mmCIF file of N, CA, C and O in Angstrom:
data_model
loop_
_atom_site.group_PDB
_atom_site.id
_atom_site.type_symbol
_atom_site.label_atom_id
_atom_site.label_comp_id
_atom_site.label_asym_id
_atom_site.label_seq_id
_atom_site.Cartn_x
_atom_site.Cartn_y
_atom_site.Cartn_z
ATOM 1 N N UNK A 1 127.798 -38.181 -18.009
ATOM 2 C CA UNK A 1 127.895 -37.486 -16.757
ATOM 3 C C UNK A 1 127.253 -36.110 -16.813
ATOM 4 O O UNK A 1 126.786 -35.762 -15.729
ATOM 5 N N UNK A 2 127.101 -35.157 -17.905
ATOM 6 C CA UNK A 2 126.278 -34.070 -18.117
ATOM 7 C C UNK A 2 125.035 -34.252 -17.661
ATOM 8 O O UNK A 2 124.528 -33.304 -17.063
ATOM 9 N N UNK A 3 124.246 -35.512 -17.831
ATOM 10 C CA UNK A 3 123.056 -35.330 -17.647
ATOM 11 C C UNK A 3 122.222 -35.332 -16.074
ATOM 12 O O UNK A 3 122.225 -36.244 -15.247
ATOM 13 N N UNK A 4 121.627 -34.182 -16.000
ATOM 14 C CA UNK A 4 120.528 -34.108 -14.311
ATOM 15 C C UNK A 4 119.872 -35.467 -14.194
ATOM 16 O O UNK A 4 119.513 -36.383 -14.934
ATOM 17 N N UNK A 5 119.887 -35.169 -12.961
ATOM 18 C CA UNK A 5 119.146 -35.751 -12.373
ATOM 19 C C UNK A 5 117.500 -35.713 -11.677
ATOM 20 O O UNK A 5 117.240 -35.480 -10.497
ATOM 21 N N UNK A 6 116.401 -36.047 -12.908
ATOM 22 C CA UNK A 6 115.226 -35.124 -11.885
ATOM 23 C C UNK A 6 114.499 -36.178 -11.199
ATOM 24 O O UNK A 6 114.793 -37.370 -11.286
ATOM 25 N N UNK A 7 113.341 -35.605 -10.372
ATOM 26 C CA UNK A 7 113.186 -36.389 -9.414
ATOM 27 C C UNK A 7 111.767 -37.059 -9.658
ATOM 28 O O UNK A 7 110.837 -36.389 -10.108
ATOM 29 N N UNK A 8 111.625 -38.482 -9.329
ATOM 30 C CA UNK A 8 110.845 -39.285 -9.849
ATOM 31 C C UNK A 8 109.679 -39.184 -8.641
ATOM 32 O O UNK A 8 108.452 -39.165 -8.748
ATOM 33 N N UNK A 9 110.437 -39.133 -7.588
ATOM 34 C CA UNK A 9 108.926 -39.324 -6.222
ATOM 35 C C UNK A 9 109.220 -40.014 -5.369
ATOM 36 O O UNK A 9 110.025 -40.927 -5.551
ATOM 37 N N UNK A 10 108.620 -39.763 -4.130
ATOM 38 C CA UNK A 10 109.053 -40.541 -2.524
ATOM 39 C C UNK A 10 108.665 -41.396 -2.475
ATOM 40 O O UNK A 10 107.485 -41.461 -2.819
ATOM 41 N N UNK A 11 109.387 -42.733 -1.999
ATOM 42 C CA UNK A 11 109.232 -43.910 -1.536
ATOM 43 C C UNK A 11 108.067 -44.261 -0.181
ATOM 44 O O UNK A 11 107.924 -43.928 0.996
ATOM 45 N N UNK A 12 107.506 -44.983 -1.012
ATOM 46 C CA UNK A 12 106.184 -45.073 0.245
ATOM 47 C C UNK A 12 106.198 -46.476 1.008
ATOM 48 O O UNK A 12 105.670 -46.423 2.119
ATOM 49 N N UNK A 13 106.740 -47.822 0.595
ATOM 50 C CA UNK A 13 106.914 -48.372 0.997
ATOM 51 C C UNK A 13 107.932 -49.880 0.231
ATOM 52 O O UNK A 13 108.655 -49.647 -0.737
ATOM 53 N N UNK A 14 107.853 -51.135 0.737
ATOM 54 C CA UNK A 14 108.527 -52.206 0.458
ATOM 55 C C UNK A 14 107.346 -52.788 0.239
ATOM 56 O O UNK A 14 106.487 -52.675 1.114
ATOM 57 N N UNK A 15 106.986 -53.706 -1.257
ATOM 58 C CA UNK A 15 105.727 -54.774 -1.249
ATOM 59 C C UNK A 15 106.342 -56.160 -0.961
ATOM 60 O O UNK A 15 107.488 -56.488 -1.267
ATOM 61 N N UNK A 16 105.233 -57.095 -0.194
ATOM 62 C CA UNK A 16 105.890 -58.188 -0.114
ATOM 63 C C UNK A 16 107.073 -59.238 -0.666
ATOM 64 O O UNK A 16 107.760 -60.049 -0.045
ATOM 65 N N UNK A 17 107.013 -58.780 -2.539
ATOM 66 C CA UNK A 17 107.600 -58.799 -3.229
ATOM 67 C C UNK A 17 109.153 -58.554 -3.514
ATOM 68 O O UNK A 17 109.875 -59.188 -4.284
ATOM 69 N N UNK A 18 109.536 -57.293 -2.564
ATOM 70 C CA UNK A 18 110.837 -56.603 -2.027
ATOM 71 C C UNK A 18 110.285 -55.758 -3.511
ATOM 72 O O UNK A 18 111.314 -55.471 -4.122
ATOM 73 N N UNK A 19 109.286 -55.357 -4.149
ATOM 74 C CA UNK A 19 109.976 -54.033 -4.686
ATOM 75 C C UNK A 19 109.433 -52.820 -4.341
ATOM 76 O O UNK A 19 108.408 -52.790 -3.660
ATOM 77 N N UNK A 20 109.992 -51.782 -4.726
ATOM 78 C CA UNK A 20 109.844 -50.152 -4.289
ATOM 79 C C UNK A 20 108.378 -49.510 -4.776
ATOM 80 O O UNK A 20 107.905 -49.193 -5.867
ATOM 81 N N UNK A 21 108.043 -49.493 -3.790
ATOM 82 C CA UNK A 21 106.572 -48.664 -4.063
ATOM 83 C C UNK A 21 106.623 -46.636 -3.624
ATOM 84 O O UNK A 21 106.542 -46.095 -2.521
ATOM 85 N N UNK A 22 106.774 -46.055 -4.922
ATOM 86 C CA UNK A 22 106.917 -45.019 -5.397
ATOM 87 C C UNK A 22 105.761 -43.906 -5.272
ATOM 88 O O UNK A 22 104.926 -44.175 -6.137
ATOM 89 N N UNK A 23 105.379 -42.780 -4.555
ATOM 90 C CA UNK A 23 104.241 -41.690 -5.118
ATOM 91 C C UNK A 23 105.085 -40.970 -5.882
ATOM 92 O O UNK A 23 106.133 -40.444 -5.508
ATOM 93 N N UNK A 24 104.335 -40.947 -7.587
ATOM 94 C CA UNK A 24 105.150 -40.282 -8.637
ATOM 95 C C UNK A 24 104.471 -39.017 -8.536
ATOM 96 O O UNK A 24 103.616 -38.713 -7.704
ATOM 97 N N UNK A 25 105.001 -38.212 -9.593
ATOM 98 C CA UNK A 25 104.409 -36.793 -10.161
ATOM 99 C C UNK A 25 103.561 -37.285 -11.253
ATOM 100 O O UNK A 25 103.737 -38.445 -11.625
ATOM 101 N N UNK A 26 102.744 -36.624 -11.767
ATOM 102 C CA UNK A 26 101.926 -36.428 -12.819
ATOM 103 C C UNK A 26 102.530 -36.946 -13.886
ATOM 104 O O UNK A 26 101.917 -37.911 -14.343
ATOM 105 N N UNK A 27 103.956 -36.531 -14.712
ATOM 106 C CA UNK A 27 105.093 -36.700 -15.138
ATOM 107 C C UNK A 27 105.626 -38.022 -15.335
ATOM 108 O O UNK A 27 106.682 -38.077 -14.705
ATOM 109 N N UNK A 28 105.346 -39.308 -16.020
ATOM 110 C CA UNK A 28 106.165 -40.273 -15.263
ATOM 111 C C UNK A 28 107.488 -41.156 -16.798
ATOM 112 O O UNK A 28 106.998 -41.449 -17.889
ATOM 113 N N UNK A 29 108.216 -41.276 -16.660
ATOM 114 C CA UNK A 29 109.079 -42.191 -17.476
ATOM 115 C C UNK A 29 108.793 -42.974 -17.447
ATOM 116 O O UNK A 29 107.932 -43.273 -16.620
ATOM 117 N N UNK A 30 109.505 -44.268 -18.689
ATOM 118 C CA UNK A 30 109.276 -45.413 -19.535
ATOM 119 C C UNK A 30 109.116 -46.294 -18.621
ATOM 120 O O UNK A 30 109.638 -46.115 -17.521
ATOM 121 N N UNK A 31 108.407 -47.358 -18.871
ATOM 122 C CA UNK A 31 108.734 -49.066 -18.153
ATOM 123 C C UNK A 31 110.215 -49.504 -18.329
ATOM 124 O O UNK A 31 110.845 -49.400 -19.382
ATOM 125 N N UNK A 32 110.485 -49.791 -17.663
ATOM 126 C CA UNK A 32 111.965 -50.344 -18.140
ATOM 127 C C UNK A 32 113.418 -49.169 -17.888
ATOM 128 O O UNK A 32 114.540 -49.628 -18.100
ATOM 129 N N UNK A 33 113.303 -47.984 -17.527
ATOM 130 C CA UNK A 33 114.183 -47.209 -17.329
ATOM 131 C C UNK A 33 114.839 -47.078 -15.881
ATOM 132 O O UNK A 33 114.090 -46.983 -14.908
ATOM 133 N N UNK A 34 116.139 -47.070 -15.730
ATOM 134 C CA UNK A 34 116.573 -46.925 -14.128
ATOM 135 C C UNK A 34 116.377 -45.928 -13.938
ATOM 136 O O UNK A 34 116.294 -44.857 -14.538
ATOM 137 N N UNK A 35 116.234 -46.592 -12.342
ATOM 138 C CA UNK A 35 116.163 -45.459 -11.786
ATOM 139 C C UNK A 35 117.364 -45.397 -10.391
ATOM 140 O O UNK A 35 117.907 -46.404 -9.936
ATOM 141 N N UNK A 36 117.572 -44.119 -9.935
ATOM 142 C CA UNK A 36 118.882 -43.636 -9.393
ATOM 143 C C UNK A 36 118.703 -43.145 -7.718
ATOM 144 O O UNK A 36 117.604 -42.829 -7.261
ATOM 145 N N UNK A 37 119.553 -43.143 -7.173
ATOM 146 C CA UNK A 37 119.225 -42.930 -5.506
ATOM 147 C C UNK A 37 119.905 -41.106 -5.630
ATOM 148 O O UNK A 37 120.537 -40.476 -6.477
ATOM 149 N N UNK A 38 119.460 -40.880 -4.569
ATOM 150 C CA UNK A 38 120.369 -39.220 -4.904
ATOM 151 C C UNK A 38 122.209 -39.289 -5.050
ATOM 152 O O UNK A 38 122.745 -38.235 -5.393
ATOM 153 N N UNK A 39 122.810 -40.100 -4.878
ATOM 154 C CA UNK A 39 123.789 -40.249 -5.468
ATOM 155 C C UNK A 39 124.496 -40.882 -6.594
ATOM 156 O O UNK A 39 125.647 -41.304 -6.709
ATOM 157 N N UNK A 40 123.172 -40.815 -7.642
ATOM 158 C CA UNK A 40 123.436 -41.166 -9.029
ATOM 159 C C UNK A 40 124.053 -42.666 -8.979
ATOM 160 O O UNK A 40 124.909 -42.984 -9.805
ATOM 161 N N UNK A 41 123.457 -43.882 -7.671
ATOM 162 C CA UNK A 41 123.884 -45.249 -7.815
ATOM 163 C C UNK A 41 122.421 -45.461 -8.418
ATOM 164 O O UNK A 41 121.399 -44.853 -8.099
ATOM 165 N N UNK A 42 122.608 -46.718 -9.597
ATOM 166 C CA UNK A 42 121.657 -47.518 -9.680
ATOM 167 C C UNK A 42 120.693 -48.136 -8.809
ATOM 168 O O UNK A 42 121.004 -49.268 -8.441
ATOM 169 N N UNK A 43 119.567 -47.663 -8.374
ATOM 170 C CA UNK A 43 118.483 -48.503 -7.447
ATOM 171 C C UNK A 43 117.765 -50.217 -8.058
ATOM 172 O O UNK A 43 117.509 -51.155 -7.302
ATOM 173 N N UNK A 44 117.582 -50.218 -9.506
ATOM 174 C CA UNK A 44 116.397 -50.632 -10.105
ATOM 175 C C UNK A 44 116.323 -50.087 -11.383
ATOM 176 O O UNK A 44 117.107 -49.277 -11.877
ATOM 177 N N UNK A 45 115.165 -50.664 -11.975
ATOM 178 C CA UNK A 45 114.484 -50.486 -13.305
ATOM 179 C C UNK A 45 113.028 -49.745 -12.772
ATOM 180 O O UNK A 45 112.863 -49.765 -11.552
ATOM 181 N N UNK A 46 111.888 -49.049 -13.663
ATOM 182 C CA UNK A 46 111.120 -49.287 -13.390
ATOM 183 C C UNK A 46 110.396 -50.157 -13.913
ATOM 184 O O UNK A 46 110.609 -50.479 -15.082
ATOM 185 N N UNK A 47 109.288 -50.791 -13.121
ATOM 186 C CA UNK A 47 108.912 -52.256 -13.402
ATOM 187 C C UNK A 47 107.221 -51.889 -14.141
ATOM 188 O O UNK A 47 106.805 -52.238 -15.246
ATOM 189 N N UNK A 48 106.534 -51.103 -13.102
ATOM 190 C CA UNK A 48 105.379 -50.999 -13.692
ATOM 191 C C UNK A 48 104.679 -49.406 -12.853
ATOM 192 O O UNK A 48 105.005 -48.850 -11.805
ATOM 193 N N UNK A 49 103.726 -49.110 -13.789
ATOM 194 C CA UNK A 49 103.123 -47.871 -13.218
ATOM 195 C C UNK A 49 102.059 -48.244 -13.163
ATOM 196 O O UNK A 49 101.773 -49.167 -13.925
ATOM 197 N N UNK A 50 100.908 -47.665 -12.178
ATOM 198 C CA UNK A 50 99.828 -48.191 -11.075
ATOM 199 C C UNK A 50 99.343 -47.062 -10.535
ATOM 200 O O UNK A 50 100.019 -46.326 -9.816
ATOM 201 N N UNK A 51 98.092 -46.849 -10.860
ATOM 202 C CA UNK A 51 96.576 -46.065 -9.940
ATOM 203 C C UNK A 51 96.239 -44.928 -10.758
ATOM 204 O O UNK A 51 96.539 -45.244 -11.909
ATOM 205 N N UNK A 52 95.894 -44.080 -10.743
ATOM 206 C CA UNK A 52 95.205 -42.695 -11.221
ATOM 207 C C UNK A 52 96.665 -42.214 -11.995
ATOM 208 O O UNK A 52 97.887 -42.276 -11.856
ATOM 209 N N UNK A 53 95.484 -41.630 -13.018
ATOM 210 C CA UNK A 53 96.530 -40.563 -13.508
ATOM 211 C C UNK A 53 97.034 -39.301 -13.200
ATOM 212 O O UNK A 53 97.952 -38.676 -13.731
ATOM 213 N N UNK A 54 96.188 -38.966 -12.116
ATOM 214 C CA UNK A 54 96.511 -37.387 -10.917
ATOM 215 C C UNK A 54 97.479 -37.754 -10.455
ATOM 216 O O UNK A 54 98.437 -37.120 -10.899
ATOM 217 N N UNK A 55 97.788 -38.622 -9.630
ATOM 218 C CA UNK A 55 98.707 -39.220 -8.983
ATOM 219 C C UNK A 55 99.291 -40.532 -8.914
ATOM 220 O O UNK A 55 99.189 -41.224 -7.901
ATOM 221 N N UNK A 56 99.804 -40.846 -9.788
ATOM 222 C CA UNK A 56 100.392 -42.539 -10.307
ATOM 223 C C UNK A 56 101.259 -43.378 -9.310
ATOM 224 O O UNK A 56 102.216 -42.665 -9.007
ATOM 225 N N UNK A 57 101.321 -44.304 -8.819
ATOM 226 C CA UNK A 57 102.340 -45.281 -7.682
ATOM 227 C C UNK A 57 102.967 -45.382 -9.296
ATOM 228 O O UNK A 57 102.406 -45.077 -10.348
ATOM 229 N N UNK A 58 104.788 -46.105 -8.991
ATOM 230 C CA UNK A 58 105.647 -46.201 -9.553
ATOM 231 C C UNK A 58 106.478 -47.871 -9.041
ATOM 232 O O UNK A 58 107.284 -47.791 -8.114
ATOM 233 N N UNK A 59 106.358 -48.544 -9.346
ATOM 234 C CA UNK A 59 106.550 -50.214 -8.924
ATOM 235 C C UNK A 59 108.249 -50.005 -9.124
ATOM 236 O O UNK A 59 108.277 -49.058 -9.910
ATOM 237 N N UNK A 60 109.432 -50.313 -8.887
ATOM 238 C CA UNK A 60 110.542 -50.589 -9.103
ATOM 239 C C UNK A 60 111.211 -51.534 -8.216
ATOM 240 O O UNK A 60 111.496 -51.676 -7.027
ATOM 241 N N UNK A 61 111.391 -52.428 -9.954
ATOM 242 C CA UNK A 61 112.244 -53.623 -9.439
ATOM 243 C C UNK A 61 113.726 -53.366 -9.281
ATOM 244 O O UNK A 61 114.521 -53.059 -10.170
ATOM 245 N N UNK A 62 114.056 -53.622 -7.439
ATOM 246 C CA UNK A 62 115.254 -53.497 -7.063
ATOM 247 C C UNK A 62 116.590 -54.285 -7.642
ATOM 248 O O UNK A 62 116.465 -55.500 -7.483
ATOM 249 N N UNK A 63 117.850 -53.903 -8.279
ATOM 250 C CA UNK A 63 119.099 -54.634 -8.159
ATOM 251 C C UNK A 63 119.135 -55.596 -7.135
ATOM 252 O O UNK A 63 118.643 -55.453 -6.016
ATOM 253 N N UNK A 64 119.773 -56.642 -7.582
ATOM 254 C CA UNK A 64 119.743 -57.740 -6.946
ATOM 255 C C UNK A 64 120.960 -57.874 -5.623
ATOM 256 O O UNK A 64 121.200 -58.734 -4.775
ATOM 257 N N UNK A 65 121.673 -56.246 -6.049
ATOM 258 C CA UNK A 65 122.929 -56.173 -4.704
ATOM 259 C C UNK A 65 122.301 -55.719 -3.820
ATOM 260 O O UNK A 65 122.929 -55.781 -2.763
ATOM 261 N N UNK A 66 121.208 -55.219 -3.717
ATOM 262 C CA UNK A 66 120.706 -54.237 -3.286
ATOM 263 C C UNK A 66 119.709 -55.438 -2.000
ATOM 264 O O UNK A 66 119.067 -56.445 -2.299
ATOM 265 N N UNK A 67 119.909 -54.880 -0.707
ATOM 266 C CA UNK A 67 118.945 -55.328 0.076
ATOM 267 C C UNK A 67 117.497 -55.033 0.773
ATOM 268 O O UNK A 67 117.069 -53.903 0.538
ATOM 269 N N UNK A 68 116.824 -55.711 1.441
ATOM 270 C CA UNK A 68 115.573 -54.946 2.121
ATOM 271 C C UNK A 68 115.489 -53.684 2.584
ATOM 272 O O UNK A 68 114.741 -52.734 2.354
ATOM 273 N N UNK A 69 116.899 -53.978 3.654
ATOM 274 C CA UNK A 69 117.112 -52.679 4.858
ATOM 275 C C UNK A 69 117.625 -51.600 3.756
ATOM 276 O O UNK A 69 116.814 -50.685 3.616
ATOM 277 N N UNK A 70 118.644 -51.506 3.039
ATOM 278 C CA UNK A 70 119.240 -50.591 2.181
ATOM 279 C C UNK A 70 117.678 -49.814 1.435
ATOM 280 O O UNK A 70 117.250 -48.722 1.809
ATOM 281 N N UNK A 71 116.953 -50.759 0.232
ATOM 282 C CA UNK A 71 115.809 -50.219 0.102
ATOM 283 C C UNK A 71 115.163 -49.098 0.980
ATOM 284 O O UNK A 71 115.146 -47.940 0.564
ATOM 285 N N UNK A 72 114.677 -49.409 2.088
ATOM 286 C CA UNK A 72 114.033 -49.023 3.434
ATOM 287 C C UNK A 72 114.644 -47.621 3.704
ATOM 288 O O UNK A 72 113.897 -46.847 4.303
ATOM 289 N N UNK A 73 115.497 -47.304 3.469
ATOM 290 C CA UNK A 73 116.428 -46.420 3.879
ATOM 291 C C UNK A 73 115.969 -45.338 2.858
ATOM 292 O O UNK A 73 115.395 -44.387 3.390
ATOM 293 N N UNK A 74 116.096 -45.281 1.532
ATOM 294 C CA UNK A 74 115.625 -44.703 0.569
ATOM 295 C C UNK A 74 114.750 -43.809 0.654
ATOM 296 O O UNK A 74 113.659 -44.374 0.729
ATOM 297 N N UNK A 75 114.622 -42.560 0.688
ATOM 298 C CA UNK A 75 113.234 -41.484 0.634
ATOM 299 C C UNK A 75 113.145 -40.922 -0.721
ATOM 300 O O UNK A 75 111.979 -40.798 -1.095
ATOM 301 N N UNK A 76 113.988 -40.566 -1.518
ATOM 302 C CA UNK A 76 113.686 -40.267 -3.041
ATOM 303 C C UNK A 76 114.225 -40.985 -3.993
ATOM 304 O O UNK A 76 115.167 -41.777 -4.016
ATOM 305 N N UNK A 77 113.431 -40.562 -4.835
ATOM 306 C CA UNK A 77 114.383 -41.741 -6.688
ATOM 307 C C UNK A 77 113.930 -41.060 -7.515
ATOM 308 O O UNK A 77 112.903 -40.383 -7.463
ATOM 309 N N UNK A 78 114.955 -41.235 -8.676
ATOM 310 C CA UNK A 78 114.730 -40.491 -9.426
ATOM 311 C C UNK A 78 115.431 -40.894 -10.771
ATOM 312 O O UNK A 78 115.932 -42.016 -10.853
ATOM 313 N N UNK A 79 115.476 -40.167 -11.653
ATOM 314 C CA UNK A 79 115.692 -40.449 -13.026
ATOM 315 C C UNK A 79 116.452 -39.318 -13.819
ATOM 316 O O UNK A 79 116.626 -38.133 -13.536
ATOM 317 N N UNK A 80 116.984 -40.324 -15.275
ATOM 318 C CA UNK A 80 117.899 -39.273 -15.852
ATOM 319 C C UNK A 80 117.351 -38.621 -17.335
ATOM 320 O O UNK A 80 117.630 -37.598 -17.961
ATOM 321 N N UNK A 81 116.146 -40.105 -17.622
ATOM 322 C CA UNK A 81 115.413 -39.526 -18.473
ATOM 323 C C UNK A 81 114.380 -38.335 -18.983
ATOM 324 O O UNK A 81 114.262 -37.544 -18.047
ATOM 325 N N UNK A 82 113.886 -38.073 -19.693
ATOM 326 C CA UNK A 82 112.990 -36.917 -19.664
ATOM 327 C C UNK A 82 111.435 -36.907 -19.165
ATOM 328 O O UNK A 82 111.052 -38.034 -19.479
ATOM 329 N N UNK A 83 111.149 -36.731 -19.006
ATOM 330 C CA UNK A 83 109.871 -36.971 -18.231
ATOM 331 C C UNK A 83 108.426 -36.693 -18.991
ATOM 332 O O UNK A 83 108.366 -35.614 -19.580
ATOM 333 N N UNK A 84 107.661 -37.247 -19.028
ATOM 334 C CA UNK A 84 106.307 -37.058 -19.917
ATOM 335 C C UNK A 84 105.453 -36.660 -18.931
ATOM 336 O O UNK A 84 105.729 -36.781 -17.738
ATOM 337 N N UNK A 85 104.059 -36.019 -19.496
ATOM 338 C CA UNK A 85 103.011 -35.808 -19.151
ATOM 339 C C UNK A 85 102.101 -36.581 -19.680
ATOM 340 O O UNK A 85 101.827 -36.557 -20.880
ATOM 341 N N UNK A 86 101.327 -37.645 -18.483
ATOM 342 C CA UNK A 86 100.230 -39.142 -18.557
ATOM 343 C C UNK A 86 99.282 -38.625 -19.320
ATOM 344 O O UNK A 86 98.877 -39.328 -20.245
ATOM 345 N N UNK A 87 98.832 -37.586 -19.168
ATOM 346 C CA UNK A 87 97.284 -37.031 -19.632
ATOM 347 C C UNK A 87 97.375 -36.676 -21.366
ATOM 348 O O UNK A 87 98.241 -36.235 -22.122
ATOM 349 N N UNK A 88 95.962 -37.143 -21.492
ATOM 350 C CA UNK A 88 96.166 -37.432 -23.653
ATOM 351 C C UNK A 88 96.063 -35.684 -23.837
ATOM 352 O O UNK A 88 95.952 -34.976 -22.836
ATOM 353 N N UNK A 89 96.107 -35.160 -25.075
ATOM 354 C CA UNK A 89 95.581 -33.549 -25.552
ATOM 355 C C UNK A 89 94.342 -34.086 -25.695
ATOM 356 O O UNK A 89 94.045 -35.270 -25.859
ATOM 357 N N UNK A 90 93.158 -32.479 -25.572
ATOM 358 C CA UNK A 90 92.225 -33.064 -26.395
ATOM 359 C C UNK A 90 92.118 -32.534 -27.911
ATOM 360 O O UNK A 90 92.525 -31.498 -28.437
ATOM 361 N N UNK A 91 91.179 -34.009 -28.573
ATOM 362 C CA UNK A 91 91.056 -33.380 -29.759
ATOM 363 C C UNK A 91 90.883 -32.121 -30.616
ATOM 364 O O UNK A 91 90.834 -32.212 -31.843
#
């Protein structure tokens, strides 16, 4: 329960699929890590990350309690993990 909550990025839409299509930050966490609605309920996992590395989409596969309309409703998500930076150092 100590741990924040930071914020992963706004929900841009529903893919045919029913999962959550995400604009992330620069910043993005693991494949496979949940992710949280602003009241620290479980939304999902994330499933896969997608497009540029300036600005990355964020794929998350929804809980299965979880419905279309509920999804839909959603404007932020976010995470409890720590957050990385996509871009390599250079040599």
């Amino acid at each position: 329960m100590g741990e924040s909550l930071t914020l992963l990025g706004s929900t841009l839409h529903l893919s045919k699929s029913n999962m959550l299509i995400v604009r992330g930050t620069r910043k993005v966490p693991k494949i496979g890590d949940p992710v949280y609605d602003n009241k620290s309920r479980t939304i999902g996992i994330i499933y896969d990350i997608i497009g540029p590395v300036s600005s990355p989409y964020i794929v998350i596969k929804p809980s299965s309690d979880l419905t279309p309309h509920d999804l839909r409703r959603l404007k932020k998500v976010y995470v409890k993990s720590p957050l990385k930076d996509i871009r390599r150092k250079r040599r």
